[in-house]
JSON list of C-alpha atoms in Angstrom, two decimals:
[
{"chain": "A", "resi": 12, "resn": "MET", "atom": "CA", "xyz": [25.79, 104.17, -135.77]},
{"chain": "A", "resi": 13, "resn": "SER", "atom": "CA", "xyz": [25.82, 101.39, -133.19]},
{"chain": "A", "resi": 14, "resn": "ILE", "atom": "CA", "xyz": [29.13, 100.04, -131.93]},
{"chain": "A", "resi": 15, "resn": "LEU", "atom": "CA", "xyz": [27.61, 97.36, -129.68]},
{"chain": "A", "resi": 16, "resn": "GLU", "atom": "CA", "xyz": [24.61, 95.15, -130.34]},
{"chain": "A", "resi": 17, "resn": "ALA", "atom": "CA", "xyz": [23.11, 92.30, -128.38]},
{"chain": "A", "resi": 18, "resn": "GLU", "atom": "CA", "xyz": [20.17, 90.21, -129.51]},
{"chain": "A", "resi": 19, "resn": "ASP", "atom": "CA", "xyz": [18.20, 87.77, -127.35]},
{"chain": "A", "resi": 20, "resn": "VAL", "atom": "CA", "xyz": [21.18, 87.00, -125.08]},
{"chain": "A", "resi": 21, "resn": "VAL", "atom": "CA", "xyz": [20.71, 84.20, -122.56]},
{"chain": "A", "resi": 22, "resn": "LYS", "atom": "CA", "xyz": [23.18, 83.25, -119.82]},
{"chain": "A", "resi": 23, "resn": "THR", "atom": "CA", "xyz": [22.58, 80.35, -117.46]},
{"chain": "A", "resi": 24, "resn": "TYR", "atom": "CA", "xyz": [24.80, 79.17, -114.61]},
{"chain": "A", "resi": 25, "resn": "GLU", "atom": "CA", "xyz": [24.69, 75.54, -113.55]},
{"chain": "A", "resi": 26, "resn": "ARG", "atom": "CA", "xyz": [24.84, 74.80, -109.83]},
{"chain": "A", "resi": 27, "resn": "ALA", "atom": "CA", "xyz": [25.70, 71.37, -108.44]},
{"chain": "A", "resi": 28, "resn": "GLY", "atom": "CA", "xyz": [22.60, 69.73, -107.01]},
{"chain": "A", "resi": 29, "resn": "ALA", "atom": "CA", "xyz": [20.44, 72.79, -107.60]},
{"chain": "A", "resi": 30, "resn": "THR", "atom": "CA", "xyz": [18.29, 74.41, -110.26]},
{"chain": "A", "resi": 31, "resn": "ALA", "atom": "CA", "xyz": [20.24, 76.34, -112.89]},
{"chain": "A", "resi": 32, "resn": "VAL", "atom": "CA", "xyz": [20.29, 80.13, -112.44]},
{"chain": "A", "resi": 33, "resn": "GLU", "atom": "CA", "xyz": [19.08, 82.18, -115.40]},
{"chain": "A", "resi": 34, "resn": "ALA", "atom": "CA", "xyz": [21.23, 85.30, -115.06]},
{"chain": "A", "resi": 35, "resn": "LEU", "atom": "CA", "xyz": [20.19, 86.79, -118.42]},
{"chain": "A", "resi": 36, "resn": "ARG", "atom": "CA", "xyz": [16.84, 86.05, -120.03]},
{"chain": "A", "resi": 37, "resn": "GLY", "atom": "CA", "xyz": [16.73, 87.19, -123.63]},
{"chain": "A", "resi": 38, "resn": "VAL", "atom": "CA", "xyz": [18.45, 90.57, -123.35]},
{"chain": "A", "resi": 39, "resn": "SER", "atom": "CA", "xyz": [18.61, 92.79, -126.44]},
{"chain": "A", "resi": 40, "resn": "LEU", "atom": "CA", "xyz": [20.17, 96.25, -126.72]},
{"chain": "A", "resi": 41, "resn": "SER", "atom": "CA", "xyz": [22.04, 98.59, -129.04]},
{"chain": "A", "resi": 42, "resn": "VAL", "atom": "CA", "xyz": [24.62, 101.17, -128.01]},
{"chain": "A", "resi": 43, "resn": "ALA", "atom": "CA", "xyz": [25.66, 104.04, -130.28]},
{"chain": "A", "resi": 44, "resn": "ALA", "atom": "CA", "xyz": [29.28, 105.01, -130.80]},
{"chain": "A", "resi": 45, "resn": "GLY", "atom": "CA", "xyz": [30.31, 107.63, -128.24]},
{"chain": "A", "resi": 46, "resn": "GLU", "atom": "CA", "xyz": [27.29, 107.02, -126.02]},
{"chain": "A", "resi": 47, "resn": "PHE", "atom": "CA", "xyz": [27.41, 106.75, -122.21]},
{"chain": "A", "resi": 48, "resn": "VAL", "atom": "CA", "xyz": [24.95, 104.07, -121.04]},
{"chain": "A", "resi": 49, "resn": "ALA", "atom": "CA", "xyz": [24.39, 103.27, -117.37]},
{"chain": "A", "resi": 50, "resn": "ILE", "atom": "CA", "xyz": [22.93, 99.93, -116.27]},
{"chain": "A", "resi": 51, "resn": "THR", "atom": "CA", "xyz": [21.17, 99.89, -112.91]},
{"chain": "A", "resi": 52, "resn": "GLY", "atom": "CA", "xyz": [19.05, 97.47, -110.90]},
{"chain": "A", "resi": 53, "resn": "SER", "atom": "CA", "xyz": [18.99, 95.57, -107.64]},
{"chain": "A", "resi": 54, "resn": "SER", "atom": "CA", "xyz": [21.66, 93.07, -106.60]},
{"chain": "A", "resi": 55, "resn": "GLY", "atom": "CA", "xyz": [21.27, 89.83, -108.53]},
{"chain": "A", "resi": 56, "resn": "SER", "atom": "CA", "xyz": [19.38, 91.46, -111.40]},
{"chain": "A", "resi": 57, "resn": "GLY", "atom": "CA", "xyz": [22.05, 90.42, -113.93]},
{"chain": "A", "resi": 58, "resn": "LYS", "atom": "CA", "xyz": [23.92, 93.73, -114.38]},
{"chain": "A", "resi": 59, "resn": "SER", "atom": "CA", "xyz": [27.47, 92.46, -113.92]},
{"chain": "A", "resi": 60, "resn": "THR", "atom": "CA", "xyz": [26.76, 89.29, -115.89]},
{"chain": "A", "resi": 61, "resn": "LEU", "atom": "CA", "xyz": [25.50, 91.39, -118.79]},
{"chain": "A", "resi": 62, "resn": "LEU", "atom": "CA", "xyz": [28.66, 93.51, -118.69]},
{"chain": "A", "resi": 63, "resn": "THR", "atom": "CA", "xyz": [31.02, 90.52, -118.75]},
{"chain": "A", "resi": 64, "resn": "VAL", "atom": "CA", "xyz": [29.08, 88.93, -121.61]},
{"chain": "A", "resi": 65, "resn": "LEU", "atom": "CA", "xyz": [28.88, 92.15, -123.65]},
{"chain": "A", "resi": 66, "resn": "SER", "atom": "CA", "xyz": [32.64, 92.67, -123.26]},
{"chain": "A", "resi": 67, "resn": "GLY", "atom": "CA", "xyz": [33.54, 89.14, -124.33]},
{"chain": "A", "resi": 68, "resn": "LEU", "atom": "CA", "xyz": [34.97, 88.20, -120.92]},
{"chain": "A", "resi": 69, "resn": "ASP", "atom": "CA", "xyz": [32.32, 85.47, -120.84]},
{"chain": "A", "resi": 70, "resn": "LEU", "atom": "CA", "xyz": [30.13, 83.93, -123.53]},
{"chain": "A", "resi": 71, "resn": "PRO", "atom": "CA", "xyz": [26.34, 83.57, -123.47]},
{"chain": "A", "resi": 72, "resn": "ASN", "atom": "CA", "xyz": [24.54, 80.25, -123.77]},
{"chain": "A", "resi": 73, "resn": "SER", "atom": "CA", "xyz": [22.61, 81.64, -126.72]},
{"chain": "A", "resi": 74, "resn": "GLY", "atom": "CA", "xyz": [22.01, 84.90, -128.54]},
{"chain": "A", "resi": 75, "resn": "ARG", "atom": "CA", "xyz": [24.21, 87.19, -130.58]},
{"chain": "A", "resi": 76, "resn": "ILE", "atom": "CA", "xyz": [26.67, 89.97, -129.65]},
{"chain": "A", "resi": 77, "resn": "GLN", "atom": "CA", "xyz": [28.47, 92.22, -132.13]},
{"chain": "A", "resi": 78, "resn": "ILE", "atom": "CA", "xyz": [31.21, 94.76, -131.39]},
{"chain": "A", "resi": 79, "resn": "ALA", "atom": "CA", "xyz": [31.99, 97.12, -134.27]},
{"chain": "A", "resi": 80, "resn": "GLY", "atom": "CA", "xyz": [30.57, 94.55, -136.68]},
{"chain": "A", "resi": 81, "resn": "THR", "atom": "CA", "xyz": [32.56, 91.62, -135.27]},
{"chain": "A", "resi": 82, "resn": "GLU", "atom": "CA", "xyz": [30.48, 88.67, -134.12]},
{"chain": "A", "resi": 83, "resn": "VAL", "atom": "CA", "xyz": [31.81, 88.09, -130.58]},
{"chain": "A", "resi": 84, "resn": "THR", "atom": "CA", "xyz": [29.78, 84.99, -129.84]},
{"chain": "A", "resi": 85, "resn": "SER", "atom": "CA", "xyz": [31.29, 82.97, -132.70]},
{"chain": "A", "resi": 86, "resn": "ALA", "atom": "CA", "xyz": [34.81, 84.42, -132.69]},
{"chain": "A", "resi": 87, "resn": "ARG", "atom": "CA", "xyz": [37.86, 82.22, -132.11]},
{"chain": "A", "resi": 88, "resn": "GLU", "atom": "CA", "xyz": [39.53, 82.71, -128.72]},
{"chain": "A", "resi": 89, "resn": "GLU", "atom": "CA", "xyz": [42.67, 84.24, -130.25]},
{"chain": "A", "resi": 90, "resn": "ASP", "atom": "CA", "xyz": [40.55, 86.72, -132.24]},
{"chain": "A", "resi": 91, "resn": "LEU", "atom": "CA", "xyz": [38.52, 87.49, -129.15]},
{"chain": "A", "resi": 92, "resn": "ALA", "atom": "CA", "xyz": [41.68, 88.14, -127.12]},
{"chain": "A", "resi": 93, "resn": "SER", "atom": "CA", "xyz": [42.94, 90.51, -129.81]},
{"chain": "A", "resi": 94, "resn": "LEU", "atom": "CA", "xyz": [39.58, 92.32, -129.92]},
{"chain": "A", "resi": 95, "resn": "ARG", "atom": "CA", "xyz": [39.56, 92.75, -126.13]},
{"chain": "A", "resi": 96, "resn": "ASN", "atom": "CA", "xyz": [43.08, 94.15, -126.11]},
{"chain": "A", "resi": 97, "resn": "GLN", "atom": "CA", "xyz": [42.67, 96.53, -129.03]},
{"chain": "A", "resi": 98, "resn": "MET", "atom": "CA", "xyz": [39.07, 97.71, -128.75]},
{"chain": "A", "resi": 99, "resn": "ILE", "atom": "CA", "xyz": [37.93, 97.18, -125.15]},
{"chain": "A", "resi": 100, "resn": "GLY", "atom": "CA", "xyz": [38.86, 98.63, -121.79]},
{"chain": "A", "resi": 101, "resn": "PHE", "atom": "CA", "xyz": [37.41, 97.14, -118.59]},
{"chain": "A", "resi": 102, "resn": "ILE", "atom": "CA", "xyz": [37.34, 98.75, -115.13]},
{"chain": "A", "resi": 103, "resn": "PHE", "atom": "CA", "xyz": [36.49, 96.45, -112.23]},
{"chain": "A", "resi": 104, "resn": "GLN", "atom": "CA", "xyz": [35.07, 97.30, -108.82]},
{"chain": "A", "resi": 105, "resn": "ASP", "atom": "CA", "xyz": [37.98, 95.53, -107.10]},
{"chain": "A", "resi": 106, "resn": "PHE", "atom": "CA", "xyz": [40.63, 96.99, -109.45]},
{"chain": "A", "resi": 107, "resn": "HIS", "atom": "CA", "xyz": [42.20, 93.67, -110.69]},
{"chain": "A", "resi": 108, "resn": "LEU", "atom": "CA", "xyz": [45.71, 95.12, -110.73]},
{"chain": "A", "resi": 109, "resn": "VAL", "atom": "CA", "xyz": [48.61, 92.68, -111.10]},
{"chain": "A", "resi": 110, "resn": "PRO", "atom": "CA", "xyz": [50.15, 92.61, -107.59]},
{"chain": "A", "resi": 111, "resn": "SER", "atom": "CA", "xyz": [53.70, 91.88, -108.81]},
{"chain": "A", "resi": 112, "resn": "LEU", "atom": "CA", "xyz": [53.73, 94.91, -111.14]},
{"chain": "A", "resi": 113, "resn": "ASN", "atom": "CA", "xyz": [54.07, 98.52, -110.03]},
{"chain": "A", "resi": 114, "resn": "ALA", "atom": "CA", "xyz": [51.62, 101.23, -111.12]},
{"chain": "A", "resi": 115, "resn": "TRP", "atom": "CA", "xyz": [53.66, 102.17, -114.20]},
{"chain": "A", "resi": 116, "resn": "GLU", "atom": "CA", "xyz": [53.98, 98.53, -115.31]},
{"chain": "A", "resi": 117, "resn": "ASN", "atom": "CA", "xyz": [50.28, 97.80, -114.69]},
{"chain": "A", "resi": 118, "resn": "VAL", "atom": "CA", "xyz": [49.23, 100.68, -116.94]},
{"chain": "A", "resi": 119, "resn": "ALA", "atom": "CA", "xyz": [51.80, 99.94, -119.65]},
{"chain": "A", "resi": 120, "resn": "PHE", "atom": "CA", "xyz": [51.01, 96.21, -119.83]},
{"chain": "A", "resi": 121, "resn": "PRO", "atom": "CA", "xyz": [48.07, 96.30, -122.32]},
{"chain": "A", "resi": 122, "resn": "ALA", "atom": "CA", "xyz": [49.99, 98.62, -124.65]},
{"chain": "A", "resi": 123, "resn": "GLU", "atom": "CA", "xyz": [53.08, 96.43, -124.48]},
{"chain": "A", "resi": 124, "resn": "LEU", "atom": "CA", "xyz": [50.88, 93.43, -125.25]},
{"chain": "A", "resi": 125, "resn": "ALA", "atom": "CA", "xyz": [49.69, 95.29, -128.34]},
{"chain": "A", "resi": 126, "resn": "GLY", "atom": "CA", "xyz": [53.33, 95.81, -129.37]},
{"chain": "A", "resi": 127, "resn": "ARG", "atom": "CA", "xyz": [53.37, 99.59, -128.95]},
{"chain": "A", "resi": 128, "resn": "ALA", "atom": "CA", "xyz": [56.91, 100.93, -128.55]},
{"chain": "A", "resi": 129, "resn": "GLU", "atom": "CA", "xyz": [55.68, 104.05, -126.72]},
{"chain": "A", "resi": 130, "resn": "ALA", "atom": "CA", "xyz": [53.84, 102.04, -124.04]},
{"chain": "A", "resi": 131, "resn": "ARG", "atom": "CA", "xyz": [56.01, 103.13, -121.09]},
{"chain": "A", "resi": 132, "resn": "ASP", "atom": "CA", "xyz": [55.96, 106.81, -122.09]},
{"chain": "A", "resi": 133, "resn": "GLN", "atom": "CA", "xyz": [52.18, 106.78, -122.51]},
{"chain": "A", "resi": 134, "resn": "ALA", "atom": "CA", "xyz": [51.72, 105.00, -119.17]},
{"chain": "A", "resi": 135, "resn": "ARG", "atom": "CA", "xyz": [53.83, 107.62, -117.41]},
{"chain": "A", "resi": 136, "resn": "ALA", "atom": "CA", "xyz": [51.90, 110.46, -119.08]},
{"chain": "A", "resi": 137, "resn": "LEU", "atom": "CA", "xyz": [48.55, 108.97, -118.05]},
{"chain": "A", "resi": 138, "resn": "LEU", "atom": "CA", "xyz": [49.61, 108.46, -114.44]},
{"chain": "A", "resi": 139, "resn": "VAL", "atom": "CA", "xyz": [50.88, 112.04, -114.27]},
{"chain": "A", "resi": 140, "resn": "ARG", "atom": "CA", "xyz": [47.57, 113.14, -115.83]},
{"chain": "A", "resi": 141, "resn": "VAL", "atom": "CA", "xyz": [45.58, 111.56, -112.98]},
{"chain": "A", "resi": 142, "resn": "GLY", "atom": "CA", "xyz": [47.86, 112.88, -110.24]},
{"chain": "A", "resi": 143, "resn": "LEU", "atom": "CA", "xyz": [49.98, 109.77, -109.68]},
{"chain": "A", "resi": 144, "resn": "GLY", "atom": "CA", "xyz": [53.28, 110.98, -111.08]},
{"chain": "A", "resi": 145, "resn": "ASP", "atom": "CA", "xyz": [54.90, 110.35, -107.71]},
{"chain": "A", "resi": 146, "resn": "ARG", "atom": "CA", "xyz": [53.51, 106.81, -107.44]},
{"chain": "A", "resi": 147, "resn": "LEU", "atom": "CA", "xyz": [54.88, 105.30, -110.66]},
{"chain": "A", "resi": 148, "resn": "GLU", "atom": "CA", "xyz": [56.94, 102.65, -108.89]},
{"chain": "A", "resi": 149, "resn": "SER", "atom": "CA", "xyz": [54.46, 101.91, -106.09]},
{"chain": "A", "resi": 150, "resn": "PHE", "atom": "CA", "xyz": [52.96, 98.42, -106.03]},
{"chain": "A", "resi": 151, "resn": "PRO", "atom": "CA", "xyz": [49.21, 97.84, -105.58]},
{"chain": "A", "resi": 152, "resn": "HIS", "atom": "CA", "xyz": [49.55, 96.96, -101.89]},
{"chain": "A", "resi": 153, "resn": "GLN", "atom": "CA", "xyz": [51.17, 100.37, -101.34]},
{"chain": "A", "resi": 154, "resn": "LEU", "atom": "CA", "xyz": [48.28, 102.29, -102.93]},
{"chain": "A", "resi": 155, "resn": "SER", "atom": "CA", "xyz": [44.99, 103.49, -101.46]},
{"chain": "A", "resi": 156, "resn": "GLY", "atom": "CA", "xyz": [41.67, 102.40, -102.99]},
{"chain": "A", "resi": 157, "resn": "GLY", "atom": "CA", "xyz": [41.33, 105.67, -104.88]},
{"chain": "A", "resi": 158, "resn": "GLU", "atom": "CA", "xyz": [44.86, 105.41, -106.21]},
{"chain": "A", "resi": 159, "resn": "LYS", "atom": "CA", "xyz": [44.31, 101.81, -107.32]},
{"chain": "A", "resi": 160, "resn": "GLN", "atom": "CA", "xyz": [41.19, 102.78, -109.23]},
{"chain": "A", "resi": 161, "resn": "ARG", "atom": "CA", "xyz": [43.01, 105.66, -110.94]},
{"chain": "A", "resi": 162, "resn": "VAL", "atom": "CA", "xyz": [45.72, 103.21, -112.01]},
{"chain": "A", "resi": 163, "resn": "ALA", "atom": "CA", "xyz": [42.96, 100.89, -113.29]},
{"chain": "A", "resi": 164, "resn": "LEU", "atom": "CA", "xyz": [41.41, 103.78, -115.25]},
{"chain": "A", "resi": 165, "resn": "CYS", "atom": "CA", "xyz": [44.74, 104.54, -116.92]},
{"chain": "A", "resi": 166, "resn": "ARG", "atom": "CA", "xyz": [45.24, 100.88, -117.78]},
{"chain": "A", "resi": 167, "resn": "ALA", "atom": "CA", "xyz": [41.75, 100.70, -119.31]},
{"chain": "A", "resi": 168, "resn": "VAL", "atom": "CA", "xyz": [42.25, 103.70, -121.62]},
{"chain": "A", "resi": 169, "resn": "ILE", "atom": "CA", "xyz": [45.92, 103.39, -122.62]},
{"chain": "A", "resi": 170, "resn": "ASN", "atom": "CA", "xyz": [45.05, 101.69, -125.93]},
{"chain": "A", "resi": 171, "resn": "ARG", "atom": "CA", "xyz": [42.32, 104.30, -126.60]},
{"chain": "A", "resi": 172, "resn": "PRO", "atom": "CA", "xyz": [39.62, 101.61, -126.76]},
{"chain": "A", "resi": 173, "resn": "ALA", "atom": "CA", "xyz": [36.45, 102.16, -128.74]},
{"chain": "A", "resi": 174, "resn": "LEU", "atom": "CA", "xyz": [34.49, 100.60, -125.86]},
{"chain": "A", "resi": 175, "resn": "LEU", "atom": "CA", "xyz": [34.92, 101.14, -122.13]},
{"chain": "A", "resi": 176, "resn": "PHE", "atom": "CA", "xyz": [33.12, 98.86, -119.68]},
{"chain": "A", "resi": 177, "resn": "ALA", "atom": "CA", "xyz": [33.01, 99.73, -115.96]},
{"chain": "A", "resi": 178, "resn": "ASP", "atom": "CA", "xyz": [31.53, 97.49, -113.26]},
{"chain": "A", "resi": 179, "resn": "GLU", "atom": "CA", "xyz": [30.71, 99.54, -110.14]},
{"chain": "A", "resi": 180, "resn": "PRO", "atom": "CA", "xyz": [33.92, 101.61, -110.50]},
{"chain": "A", "resi": 181, "resn": "THR", "atom": "CA", "xyz": [33.16, 103.57, -107.31]},
{"chain": "A", "resi": 182, "resn": "GLY", "atom": "CA", "xyz": [31.75, 100.66, -105.30]},
{"chain": "A", "resi": 183, "resn": "ASN", "atom": "CA", "xyz": [34.82, 100.21, -103.08]},
{"chain": "A", "resi": 184, "resn": "LEU", "atom": "CA", "xyz": [35.57, 103.93, -102.66]},
{"chain": "A", "resi": 185, "resn": "ASP", "atom": "CA", "xyz": [34.44, 106.60, -100.23]},
{"chain": "A", "resi": 186, "resn": "SER", "atom": "CA", "xyz": [32.34, 109.46, -101.61]},
{"chain": "A", "resi": 187, "resn": "ARG", "atom": "CA", "xyz": [35.25, 111.88, -102.18]},
{"chain": "A", "resi": 188, "resn": "ASN", "atom": "CA", "xyz": [37.41, 109.32, -103.99]},
{"chain": "A", "resi": 189, "resn": "GLY", "atom": "CA", "xyz": [34.35, 108.09, -105.86]},
{"chain": "A", "resi": 190, "resn": "GLN", "atom": "CA", "xyz": [33.60, 111.56, -107.19]},
{"chain": "A", "resi": 191, "resn": "GLU", "atom": "CA", "xyz": [37.22, 112.06, -108.26]},
{"chain": "A", "resi": 192, "resn": "VAL", "atom": "CA", "xyz": [37.27, 108.73, -110.09]},
{"chain": "A", "resi": 193, "resn": "VAL", "atom": "CA", "xyz": [33.98, 109.50, -111.87]},
{"chain": "A", "resi": 194, "resn": "GLN", "atom": "CA", "xyz": [35.30, 112.88, -113.00]},
{"chain": "A", "resi": 195, "resn": "LEU", "atom": "CA", "xyz": [38.51, 111.31, -114.30]},
{"chain": "A", "resi": 196, "resn": "LEU", "atom": "CA", "xyz": [36.60, 108.50, -116.01]},
{"chain": "A", "resi": 197, "resn": "LEU", "atom": "CA", "xyz": [34.38, 110.94, -117.89]},
{"chain": "A", "resi": 198, "resn": "GLU", "atom": "CA", "xyz": [37.35, 113.14, -118.83]},
{"chain": "A", "resi": 199, "resn": "LEU", "atom": "CA", "xyz": [39.35, 110.17, -120.12]},
{"chain": "A", "resi": 200, "resn": "LYS", "atom": "CA", "xyz": [36.30, 108.89, -122.00]},
{"chain": "A", "resi": 201, "resn": "ALA", "atom": "CA", "xyz": [35.88, 112.26, -123.69]},
{"chain": "A", "resi": 202, "resn": "GLU", "atom": "CA", "xyz": [39.58, 112.51, -124.55]},
{"chain": "A", "resi": 203, "resn": "SER", "atom": "CA", "xyz": [39.70, 109.04, -126.09]},
{"chain": "A", "resi": 204, "resn": "GLY", "atom": "CA", "xyz": [36.29, 109.30, -127.78]},
{"chain": "A", "resi": 205, "resn": "SER", "atom": "CA", "xyz": [35.24, 105.99, -126.24]},
{"chain": "A", "resi": 206, "resn": "THR", "atom": "CA", "xyz": [31.77, 104.57, -125.75]},
{"chain": "A", "resi": 207, "resn": "LEU", "atom": "CA", "xyz": [31.07, 103.89, -122.05]},
{"chain": "A", "resi": 208, "resn": "VAL", "atom": "CA", "xyz": [28.82, 101.15, -120.67]},
{"chain": "A", "resi": 209, "resn": "LEU", "atom": "CA", "xyz": [28.75, 101.28, -116.88]},
{"chain": "A", "resi": 210, "resn": "VAL", "atom": "CA", "xyz": [27.07, 99.29, -114.12]},
{"chain": "A", "resi": 211, "resn": "THR", "atom": "CA", "xyz": [26.25, 101.25, -110.98]},
{"chain": "A", "resi": 212, "resn": "HIS", "atom": "CA", "xyz": [24.03, 101.38, -107.91]},
{"chain": "A", "resi": 213, "resn": "SER", "atom": "CA", "xyz": [24.60, 105.14, -107.69]},
{"chain": "A", "resi": 214, "resn": "GLU", "atom": "CA", "xyz": [21.66, 107.25, -108.84]},
{"chain": "A", "resi": 215, "resn": "GLY", "atom": "CA", "xyz": [23.97, 110.25, -109.08]},
{"chain": "A", "resi": 216, "resn": "LEU", "atom": "CA", "xyz": [26.38, 108.47, -111.40]},
{"chain": "A", "resi": 217, "resn": "ALA", "atom": "CA", "xyz": [23.56, 107.00, -113.49]},
{"chain": "A", "resi": 218, "resn": "GLY", "atom": "CA", "xyz": [22.13, 110.51, -113.80]},
{"chain": "A", "resi": 219, "resn": "LEU", "atom": "CA", "xyz": [25.23, 111.60, -115.72]},
{"chain": "A", "resi": 220, "resn": "ALA", "atom": "CA", "xyz": [24.61, 109.02, -118.47]},
{"chain": "A", "resi": 221, "resn": "ASP", "atom": "CA", "xyz": [23.02, 109.67, -121.85]},
{"chain": "A", "resi": 222, "resn": "ARG", "atom": "CA", "xyz": [20.71, 106.73, -121.22]},
{"chain": "A", "resi": 223, "resn": "VAL", "atom": "CA", "xyz": [19.85, 104.48, -118.27]},
{"chain": "A", "resi": 224, "resn": "LEU", "atom": "CA", "xyz": [18.86, 100.82, -118.60]},
{"chain": "A", "resi": 225, "resn": "VAL", "atom": "CA", "xyz": [17.14, 99.26, -115.58]},
{"chain": "A", "resi": 226, "resn": "MET", "atom": "CA", "xyz": [17.49, 95.51, -115.08]},
{"chain": "A", "resi": 227, "resn": "SER", "atom": "CA", "xyz": [15.35, 93.10, -113.06]},
{"chain": "A", "resi": 228, "resn": "ASP", "atom": "CA", "xyz": [15.47, 89.31, -112.96]},
{"chain": "A", "resi": 229, "resn": "GLY", "atom": "CA", "xyz": [17.83, 89.05, -115.93]},
{"chain": "A", "resi": 230, "resn": "ARG", "atom": "CA", "xyz": [15.84, 91.36, -118.20]},
{"chain": "A", "resi": 231, "resn": "ILE", "atom": "CA", "xyz": [15.97, 95.01, -119.21]},
{"chain": "A", "resi": 232, "resn": "LEU", "atom": "CA", "xyz": [12.71, 96.57, -118.08]}
]
């Protein structure tokens, strides 16, 4: 059964005094529940744009996207925000941690937003699980790149989302930290039963996926 469907999705960016950029040109895809799909392609092929549109972080100009039967493209903003918080986890290349919150608070934040009383306990358990039990009260500027990405992983999975999106999660890490983060990501995915859609330039990481989609010029080849 598919958890994510996109049909004929188009995304265009207007540029002042220049021709509009067609980032996505009629993209269609279906992702099964529990599947790990990797999206690859050259820079500028539309990979990251597709991920942000599929996850509801941005809306397409036309086309249809459904997540677990919910029509994302026509949803009200408040419904979309609730869907993102309850069903979606997103891992960014540049971490996107809140600088004024420590590691523990960053991880707990989505669960607290969802009104879960056990948010702090779950955040602590996750950080201990990924080897950051001694960094609970460290702020992002006090953490290494690998530590930041592990915090971001914990934050993304704390609500046990049905869908995990990851945009170049190892792009800012050295090879050793990158391998550790990949291993943790796949373990956390398995433990939460999530579906994973991941953008990567890494052939090794893409090779771990159930299926690889290759993009070029805003289309899936």
